[in-house]
Tab-separated table of C-alpha atoms and ligand atoms in Angstrom:
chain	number	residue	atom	x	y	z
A	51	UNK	CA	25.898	-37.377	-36.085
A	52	UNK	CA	25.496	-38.381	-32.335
A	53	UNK	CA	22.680	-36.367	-30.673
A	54	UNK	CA	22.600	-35.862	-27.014
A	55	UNK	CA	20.633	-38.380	-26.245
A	56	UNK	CA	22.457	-41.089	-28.014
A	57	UNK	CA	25.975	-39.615	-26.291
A	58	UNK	CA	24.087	-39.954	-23.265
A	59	UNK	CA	23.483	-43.600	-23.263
A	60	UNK	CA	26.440	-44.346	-24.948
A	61	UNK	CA	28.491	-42.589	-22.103
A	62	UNK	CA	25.903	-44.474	-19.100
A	63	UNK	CA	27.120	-47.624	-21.064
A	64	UNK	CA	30.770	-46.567	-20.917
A	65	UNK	CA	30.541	-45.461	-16.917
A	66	UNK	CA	28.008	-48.124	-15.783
A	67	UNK	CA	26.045	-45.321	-14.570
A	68	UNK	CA	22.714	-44.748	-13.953
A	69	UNK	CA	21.182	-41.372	-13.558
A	70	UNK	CA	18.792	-40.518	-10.340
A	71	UNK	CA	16.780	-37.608	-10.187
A	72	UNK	CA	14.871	-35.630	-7.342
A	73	UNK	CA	11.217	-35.022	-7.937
A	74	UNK	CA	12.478	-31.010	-7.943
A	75	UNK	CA	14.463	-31.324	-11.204
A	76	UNK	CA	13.668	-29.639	-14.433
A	77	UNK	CA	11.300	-31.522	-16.706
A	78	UNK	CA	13.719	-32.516	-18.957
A	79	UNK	CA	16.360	-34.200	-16.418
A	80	UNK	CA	13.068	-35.513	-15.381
A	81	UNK	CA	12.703	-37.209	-18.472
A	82	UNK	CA	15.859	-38.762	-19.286
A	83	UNK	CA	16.073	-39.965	-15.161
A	84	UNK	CA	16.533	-43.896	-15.252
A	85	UNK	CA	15.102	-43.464	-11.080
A	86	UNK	CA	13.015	-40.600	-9.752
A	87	UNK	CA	12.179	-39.986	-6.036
A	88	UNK	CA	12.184	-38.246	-3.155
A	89	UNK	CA	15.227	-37.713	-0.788
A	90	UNK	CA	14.947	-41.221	1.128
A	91	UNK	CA	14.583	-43.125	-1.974
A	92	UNK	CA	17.407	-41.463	-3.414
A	93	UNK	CA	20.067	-41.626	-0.747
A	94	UNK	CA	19.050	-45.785	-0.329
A	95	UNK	CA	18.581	-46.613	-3.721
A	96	UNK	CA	21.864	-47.115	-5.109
A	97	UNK	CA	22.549	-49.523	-2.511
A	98	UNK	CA	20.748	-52.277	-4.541
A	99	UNK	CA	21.505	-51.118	-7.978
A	100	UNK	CA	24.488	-52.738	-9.290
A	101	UNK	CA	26.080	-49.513	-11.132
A	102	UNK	CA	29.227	-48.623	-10.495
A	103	UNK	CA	28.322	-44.897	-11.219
A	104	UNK	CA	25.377	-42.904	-10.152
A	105	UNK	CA	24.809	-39.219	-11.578
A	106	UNK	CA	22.724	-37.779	-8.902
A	107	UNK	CA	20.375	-34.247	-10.373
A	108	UNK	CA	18.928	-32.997	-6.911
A	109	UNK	CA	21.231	-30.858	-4.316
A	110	UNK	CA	24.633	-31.784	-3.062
A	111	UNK	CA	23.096	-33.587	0.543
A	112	UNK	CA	21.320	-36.179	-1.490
A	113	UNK	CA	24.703	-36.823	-3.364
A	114	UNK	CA	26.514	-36.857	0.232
A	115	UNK	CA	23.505	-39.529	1.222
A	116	UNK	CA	24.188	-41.295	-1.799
A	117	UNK	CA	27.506	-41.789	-1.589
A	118	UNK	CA	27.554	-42.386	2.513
A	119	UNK	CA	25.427	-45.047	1.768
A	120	UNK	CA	27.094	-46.314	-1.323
A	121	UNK	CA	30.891	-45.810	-0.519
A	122	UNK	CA	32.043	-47.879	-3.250
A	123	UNK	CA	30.866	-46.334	-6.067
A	124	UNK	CA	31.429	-43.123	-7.973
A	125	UNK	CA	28.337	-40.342	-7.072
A	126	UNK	CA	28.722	-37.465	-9.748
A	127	UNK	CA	26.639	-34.804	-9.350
A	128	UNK	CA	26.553	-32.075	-12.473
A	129	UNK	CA	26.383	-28.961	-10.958
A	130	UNK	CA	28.591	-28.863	-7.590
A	131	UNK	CA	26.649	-25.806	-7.057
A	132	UNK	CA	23.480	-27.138	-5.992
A	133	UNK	CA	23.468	-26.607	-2.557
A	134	UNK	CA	20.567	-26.513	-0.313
A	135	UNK	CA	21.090	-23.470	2.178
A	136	UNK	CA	18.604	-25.224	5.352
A	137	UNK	CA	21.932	-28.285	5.460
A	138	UNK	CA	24.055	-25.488	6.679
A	139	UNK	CA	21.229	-23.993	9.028
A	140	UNK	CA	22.571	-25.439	12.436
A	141	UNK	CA	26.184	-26.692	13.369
A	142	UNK	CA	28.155	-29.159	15.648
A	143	UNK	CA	28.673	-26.673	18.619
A	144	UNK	CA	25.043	-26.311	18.846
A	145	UNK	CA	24.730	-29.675	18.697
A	146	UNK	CA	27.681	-30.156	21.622
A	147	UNK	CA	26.231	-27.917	23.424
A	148	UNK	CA	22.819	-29.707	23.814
A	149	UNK	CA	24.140	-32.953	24.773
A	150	UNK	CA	26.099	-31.732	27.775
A	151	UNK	CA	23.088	-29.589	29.733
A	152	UNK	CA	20.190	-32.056	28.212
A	153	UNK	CA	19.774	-35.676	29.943
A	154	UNK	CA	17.954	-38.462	27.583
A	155	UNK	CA	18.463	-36.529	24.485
A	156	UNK	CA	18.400	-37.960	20.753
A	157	UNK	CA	19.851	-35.716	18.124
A	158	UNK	CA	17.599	-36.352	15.237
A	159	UNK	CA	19.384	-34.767	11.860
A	160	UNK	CA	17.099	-34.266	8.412
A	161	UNK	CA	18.695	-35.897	6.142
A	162	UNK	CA	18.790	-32.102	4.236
A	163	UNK	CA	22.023	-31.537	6.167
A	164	UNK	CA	25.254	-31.411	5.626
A	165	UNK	CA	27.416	-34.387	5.973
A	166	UNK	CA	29.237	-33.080	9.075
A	167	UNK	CA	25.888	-32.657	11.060
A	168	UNK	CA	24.777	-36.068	10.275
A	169	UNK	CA	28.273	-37.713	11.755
A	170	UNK	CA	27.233	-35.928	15.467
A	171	UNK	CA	23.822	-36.944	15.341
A	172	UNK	CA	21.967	-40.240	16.635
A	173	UNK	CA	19.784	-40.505	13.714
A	174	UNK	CA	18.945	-39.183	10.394
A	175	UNK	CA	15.094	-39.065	9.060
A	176	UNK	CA	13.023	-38.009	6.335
A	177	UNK	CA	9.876	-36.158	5.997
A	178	UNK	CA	8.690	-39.309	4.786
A	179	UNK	CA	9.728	-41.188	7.821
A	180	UNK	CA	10.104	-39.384	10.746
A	181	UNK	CA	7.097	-39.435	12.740
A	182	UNK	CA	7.901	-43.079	12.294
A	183	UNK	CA	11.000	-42.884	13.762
A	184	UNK	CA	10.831	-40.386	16.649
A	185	UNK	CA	8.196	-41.915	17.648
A	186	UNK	CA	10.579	-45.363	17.694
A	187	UNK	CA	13.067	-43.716	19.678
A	188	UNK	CA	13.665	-44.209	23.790
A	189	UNK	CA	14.638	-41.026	24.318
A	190	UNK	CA	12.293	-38.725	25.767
A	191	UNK	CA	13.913	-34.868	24.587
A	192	UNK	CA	14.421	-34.649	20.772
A	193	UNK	CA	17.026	-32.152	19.222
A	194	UNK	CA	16.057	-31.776	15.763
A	195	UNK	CA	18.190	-30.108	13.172
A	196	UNK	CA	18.256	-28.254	10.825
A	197	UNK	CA	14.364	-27.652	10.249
A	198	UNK	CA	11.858	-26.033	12.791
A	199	UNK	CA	9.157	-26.646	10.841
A	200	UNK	CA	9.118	-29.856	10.189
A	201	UNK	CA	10.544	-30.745	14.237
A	202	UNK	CA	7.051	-28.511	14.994
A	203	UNK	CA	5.025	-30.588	12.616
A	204	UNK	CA	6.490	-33.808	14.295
A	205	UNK	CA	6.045	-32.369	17.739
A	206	UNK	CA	2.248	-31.728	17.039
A	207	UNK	CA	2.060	-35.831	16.193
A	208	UNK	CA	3.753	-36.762	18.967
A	209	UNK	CA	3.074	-35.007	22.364
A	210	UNK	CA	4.863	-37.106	24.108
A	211	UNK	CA	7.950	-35.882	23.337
A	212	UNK	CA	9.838	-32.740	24.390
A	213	UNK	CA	11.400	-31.120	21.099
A	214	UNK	CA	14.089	-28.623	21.104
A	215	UNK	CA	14.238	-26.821	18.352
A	216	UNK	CA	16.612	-25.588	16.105
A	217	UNK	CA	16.072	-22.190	13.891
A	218	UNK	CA	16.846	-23.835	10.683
A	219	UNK	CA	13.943	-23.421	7.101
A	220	UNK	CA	13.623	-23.950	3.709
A	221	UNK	CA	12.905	-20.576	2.179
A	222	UNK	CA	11.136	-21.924	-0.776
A	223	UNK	CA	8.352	-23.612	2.110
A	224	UNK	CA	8.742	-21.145	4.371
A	225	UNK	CA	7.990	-18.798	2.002
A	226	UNK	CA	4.340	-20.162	1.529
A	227	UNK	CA	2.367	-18.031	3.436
A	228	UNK	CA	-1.040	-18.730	5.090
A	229	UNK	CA	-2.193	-15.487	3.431
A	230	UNK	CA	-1.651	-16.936	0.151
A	231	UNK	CA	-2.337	-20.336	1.333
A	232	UNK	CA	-6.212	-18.987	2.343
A	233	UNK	CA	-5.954	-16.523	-1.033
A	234	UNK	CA	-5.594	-20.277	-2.998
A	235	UNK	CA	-8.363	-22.022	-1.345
A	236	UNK	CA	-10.754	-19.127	-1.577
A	237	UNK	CA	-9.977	-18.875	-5.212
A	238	UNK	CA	-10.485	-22.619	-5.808
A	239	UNK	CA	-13.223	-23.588	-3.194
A	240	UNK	CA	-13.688	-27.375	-2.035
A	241	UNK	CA	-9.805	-28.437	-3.486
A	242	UNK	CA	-7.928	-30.087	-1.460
A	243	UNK	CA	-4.716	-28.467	-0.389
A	244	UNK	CA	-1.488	-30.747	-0.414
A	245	UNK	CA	1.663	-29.490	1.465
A	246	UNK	CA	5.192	-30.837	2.753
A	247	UNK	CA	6.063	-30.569	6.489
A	248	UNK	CA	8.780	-28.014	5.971
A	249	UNK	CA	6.257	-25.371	5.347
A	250	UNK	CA	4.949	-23.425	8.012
A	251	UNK	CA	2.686	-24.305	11.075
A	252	UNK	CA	0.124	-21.778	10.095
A	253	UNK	CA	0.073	-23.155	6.506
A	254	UNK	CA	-0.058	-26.426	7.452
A	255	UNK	CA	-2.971	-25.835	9.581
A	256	UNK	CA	-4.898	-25.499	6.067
A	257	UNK	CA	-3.782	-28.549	4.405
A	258	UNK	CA	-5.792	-31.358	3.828
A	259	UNK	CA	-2.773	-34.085	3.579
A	260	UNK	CA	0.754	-33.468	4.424
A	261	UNK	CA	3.364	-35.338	3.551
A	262	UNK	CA	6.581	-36.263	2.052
A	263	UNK	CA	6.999	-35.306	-2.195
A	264	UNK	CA	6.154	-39.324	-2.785
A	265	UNK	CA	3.512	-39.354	-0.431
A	266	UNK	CA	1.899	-36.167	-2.023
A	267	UNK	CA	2.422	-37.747	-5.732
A	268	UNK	CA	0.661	-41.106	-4.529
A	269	UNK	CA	-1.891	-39.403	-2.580
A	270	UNK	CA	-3.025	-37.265	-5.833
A	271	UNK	CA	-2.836	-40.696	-7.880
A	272	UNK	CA	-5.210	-42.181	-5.509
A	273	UNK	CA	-7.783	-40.187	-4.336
A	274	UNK	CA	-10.734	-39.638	-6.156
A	275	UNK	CA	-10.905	-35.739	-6.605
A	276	UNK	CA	-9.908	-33.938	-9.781
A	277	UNK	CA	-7.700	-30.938	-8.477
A	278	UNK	CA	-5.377	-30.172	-5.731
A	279	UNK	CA	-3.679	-27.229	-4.480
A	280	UNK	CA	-0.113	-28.280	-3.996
A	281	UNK	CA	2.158	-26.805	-1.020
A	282	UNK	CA	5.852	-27.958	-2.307
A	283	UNK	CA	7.783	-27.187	-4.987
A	284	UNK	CA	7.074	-26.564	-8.626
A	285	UNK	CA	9.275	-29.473	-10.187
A	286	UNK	CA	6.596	-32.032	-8.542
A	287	UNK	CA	3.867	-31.092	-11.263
A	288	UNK	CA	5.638	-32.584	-14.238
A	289	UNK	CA	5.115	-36.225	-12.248
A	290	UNK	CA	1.726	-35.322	-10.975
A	291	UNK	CA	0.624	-34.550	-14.314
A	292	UNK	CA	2.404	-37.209	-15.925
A	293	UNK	CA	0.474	-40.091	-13.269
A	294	UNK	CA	-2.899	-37.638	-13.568
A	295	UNK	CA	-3.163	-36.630	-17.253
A	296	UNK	CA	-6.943	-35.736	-16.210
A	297	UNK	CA	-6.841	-33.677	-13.255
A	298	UNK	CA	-5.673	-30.202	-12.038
A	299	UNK	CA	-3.078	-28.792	-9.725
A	300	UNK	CA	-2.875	-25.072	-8.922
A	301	UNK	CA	0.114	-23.956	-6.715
A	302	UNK	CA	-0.180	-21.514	-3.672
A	303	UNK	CA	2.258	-18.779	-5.250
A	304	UNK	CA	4.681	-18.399	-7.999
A	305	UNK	CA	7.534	-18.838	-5.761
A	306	UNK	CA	7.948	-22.128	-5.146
A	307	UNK	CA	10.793	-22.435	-6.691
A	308	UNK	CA	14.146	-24.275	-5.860
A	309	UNK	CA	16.704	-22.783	-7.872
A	310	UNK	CA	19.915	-25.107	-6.552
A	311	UNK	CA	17.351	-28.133	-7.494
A	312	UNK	CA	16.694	-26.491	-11.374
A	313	UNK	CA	20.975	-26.386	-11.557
A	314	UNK	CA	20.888	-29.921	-13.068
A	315	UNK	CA	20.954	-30.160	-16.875
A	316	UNK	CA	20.842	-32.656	-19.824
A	317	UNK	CA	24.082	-31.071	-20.634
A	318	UNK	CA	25.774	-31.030	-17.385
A	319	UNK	CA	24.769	-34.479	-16.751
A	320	UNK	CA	26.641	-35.551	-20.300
A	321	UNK	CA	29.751	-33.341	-19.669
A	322	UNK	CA	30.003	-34.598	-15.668
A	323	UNK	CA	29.732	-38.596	-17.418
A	324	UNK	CA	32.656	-37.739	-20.182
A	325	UNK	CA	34.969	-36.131	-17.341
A	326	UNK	CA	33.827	-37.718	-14.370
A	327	UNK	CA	33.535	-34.817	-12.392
A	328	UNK	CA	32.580	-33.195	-10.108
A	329	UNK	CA	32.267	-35.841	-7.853
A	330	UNK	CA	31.013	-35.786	-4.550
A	331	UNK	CA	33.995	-37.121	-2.648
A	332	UNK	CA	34.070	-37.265	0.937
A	333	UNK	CA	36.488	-37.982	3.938
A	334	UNK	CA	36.243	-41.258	5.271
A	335	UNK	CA	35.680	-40.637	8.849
A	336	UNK	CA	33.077	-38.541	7.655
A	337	UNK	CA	31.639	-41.697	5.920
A	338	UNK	CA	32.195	-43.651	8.850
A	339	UNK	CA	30.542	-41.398	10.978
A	340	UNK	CA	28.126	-40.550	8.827
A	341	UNK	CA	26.954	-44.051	7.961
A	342	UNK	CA	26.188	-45.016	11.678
A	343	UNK	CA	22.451	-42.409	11.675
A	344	UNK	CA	21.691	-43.200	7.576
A	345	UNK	CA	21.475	-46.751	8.402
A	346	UNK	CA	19.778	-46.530	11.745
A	347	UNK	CA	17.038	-44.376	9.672
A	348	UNK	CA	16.926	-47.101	7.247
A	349	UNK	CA	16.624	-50.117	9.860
A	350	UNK	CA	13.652	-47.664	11.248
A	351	UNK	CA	12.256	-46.621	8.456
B	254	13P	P1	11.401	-35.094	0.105
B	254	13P	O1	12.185	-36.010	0.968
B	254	13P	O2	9.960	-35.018	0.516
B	254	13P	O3	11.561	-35.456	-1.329
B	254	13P	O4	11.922	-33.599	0.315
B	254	13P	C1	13.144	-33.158	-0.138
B	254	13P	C2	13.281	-31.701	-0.063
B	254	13P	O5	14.304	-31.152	-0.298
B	254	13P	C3	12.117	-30.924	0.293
B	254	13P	O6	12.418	-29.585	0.203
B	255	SF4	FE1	16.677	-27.349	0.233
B	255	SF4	FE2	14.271	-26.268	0.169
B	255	SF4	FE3	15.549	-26.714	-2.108
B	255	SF4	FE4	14.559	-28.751	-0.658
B	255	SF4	S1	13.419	-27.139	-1.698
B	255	SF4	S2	16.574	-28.636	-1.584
B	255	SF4	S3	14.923	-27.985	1.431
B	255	SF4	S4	16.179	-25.284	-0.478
């Protein structure tokens, strides 16, 4: 009898397909993952891969990235609903609305945003990027949607810019308080608190590195101390203890928790491979317009 994991790689052998997960996925869907990464890995990776089919376990606007990017080829993605609420957080009248009363203005979209935002901006980052890439850019006033804490966290590294902001969060980050944040590093004294840039300002004031979910795995891998505090979401821990067998991570609270991101399952992957759905399928102006800001992030990036 066929167990799941033999129908799986019989059916990836059948589809050509290769399965990509986001560092946020369940442990299991973790395990089975032929690629694991964060969002600007994902969205450029299939790109090079010569697949015809990729199965993409995060949230539906790293499938949209995906597929943008990789027009060709089939993007399933197991659970169509995954969604991550902060792509919806700001819209294209907002966006309108800015370019006609602000001169020398770049709209700069987070790539956690629905395709539709991305085709009416000027260019799409990462957090693992765009410092990098605002920074690059001539224009002086910076619209950045959807996320306000991660446009504040920017804005702090570069004061040369002028940022308009946009009222757009990620309630799992945003929901990391600096009350807990101080609570954690009281109750673990000298650890080293590790955060993403869409938390808060206040809670990023406390953290010791900040950065993307790769750049948080490979600064745990590298430095020299034995436990962190980690400022992100849960799903991160089965990598960081997989790379760092011998040291600790606490989290800030027990809410860190994305629960579109834990949607993905060994079994939904399977059933989306046998019936090839649901597949992320978009319009193709919206790829068009869509692909212009991917690939200026990834010529900048
Ligand atoms: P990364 O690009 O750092 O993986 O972040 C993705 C995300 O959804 C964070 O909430
Ligand atoms: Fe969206 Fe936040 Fe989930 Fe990331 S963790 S996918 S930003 S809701």
């Amino acid at each position: 009898m066929e167990n799941s994991i033999d129908k799986l790689n019989r059916l990836k052998r059948e589809k050509d397909a290769v399965i990509m997960a986001h560092y946020y996925a369940i442990d299991e869907v973790q395990e089975i993952a032929d690629y694991i990464g964060d969002s600007f890995y994902l969205a450029t990776l299939g790109r090079s891969l010569p697949n015809k089919t990729i199965v993409l376990c995060g949230v539906d606007f790293m499938a949209e990235s995906a597929k943008i990017l990789s027009p060709d080829k089939t993007v399933l993605i197991p659970d169509f609903t995954a969604t991550c609420p902060m792509a919806l957080m700001a819209d294209t009248d907002g966006i309108e609305a800015v370019r006609k009363h602000t001169e020398d203005v770049a709209v700069v979209c987070y790539v956690n945003s629905t395709a539709e935002l991305k085709a009416s901006s000027d260019v799409c980052v990462t957090s693992s990027n765009a410092v990098k890439i605002v920074s690059e850019l001539p224009q002086k006033n910076i619209y950045f949607i959807p996320d306000i804490n991660l446009a504040k966290y920017i804005q702090e590294k570069l004061p040369e810019k002028h940022f308009i902001f946009n009222d757009g969060f990620c309630c799992v980050h945003d929901g990391i308080t600096e009350e807990e944040t101080l609570k954690a590093k009281a109750e673990h004294p000298g650890v080293k608190l590790l955060a993403h840039p869409e938390c808060k300002e206040e809670t990023l004031r406390h953290a010791d590195f900040i950065g993307s979910t790769s750049q948080i795995l490979d600064y745990a891998i590298s430095s020299e101390d034995d436990a962190f505090i980690i400022a992100t979401e849960v799903g991160i821990l089965y990598k960081l203890a997989q790379h760092c067998p011998n040291k600790t991570f606490f989290t800030v609270n027990n809410t860190q928790f994305c629960k579109s991101m834990k949607k993905n399952t060994v079994e939904k992957i399977i059933e989306a491979l046998e019936t090839g759905e649901p597949e992320m399928v978009l319009q193709g102006d919206f790829i068009r317009n869509a692909e212009k800001p991917l690939t200026r992030m990834v010529e900048l990036a």
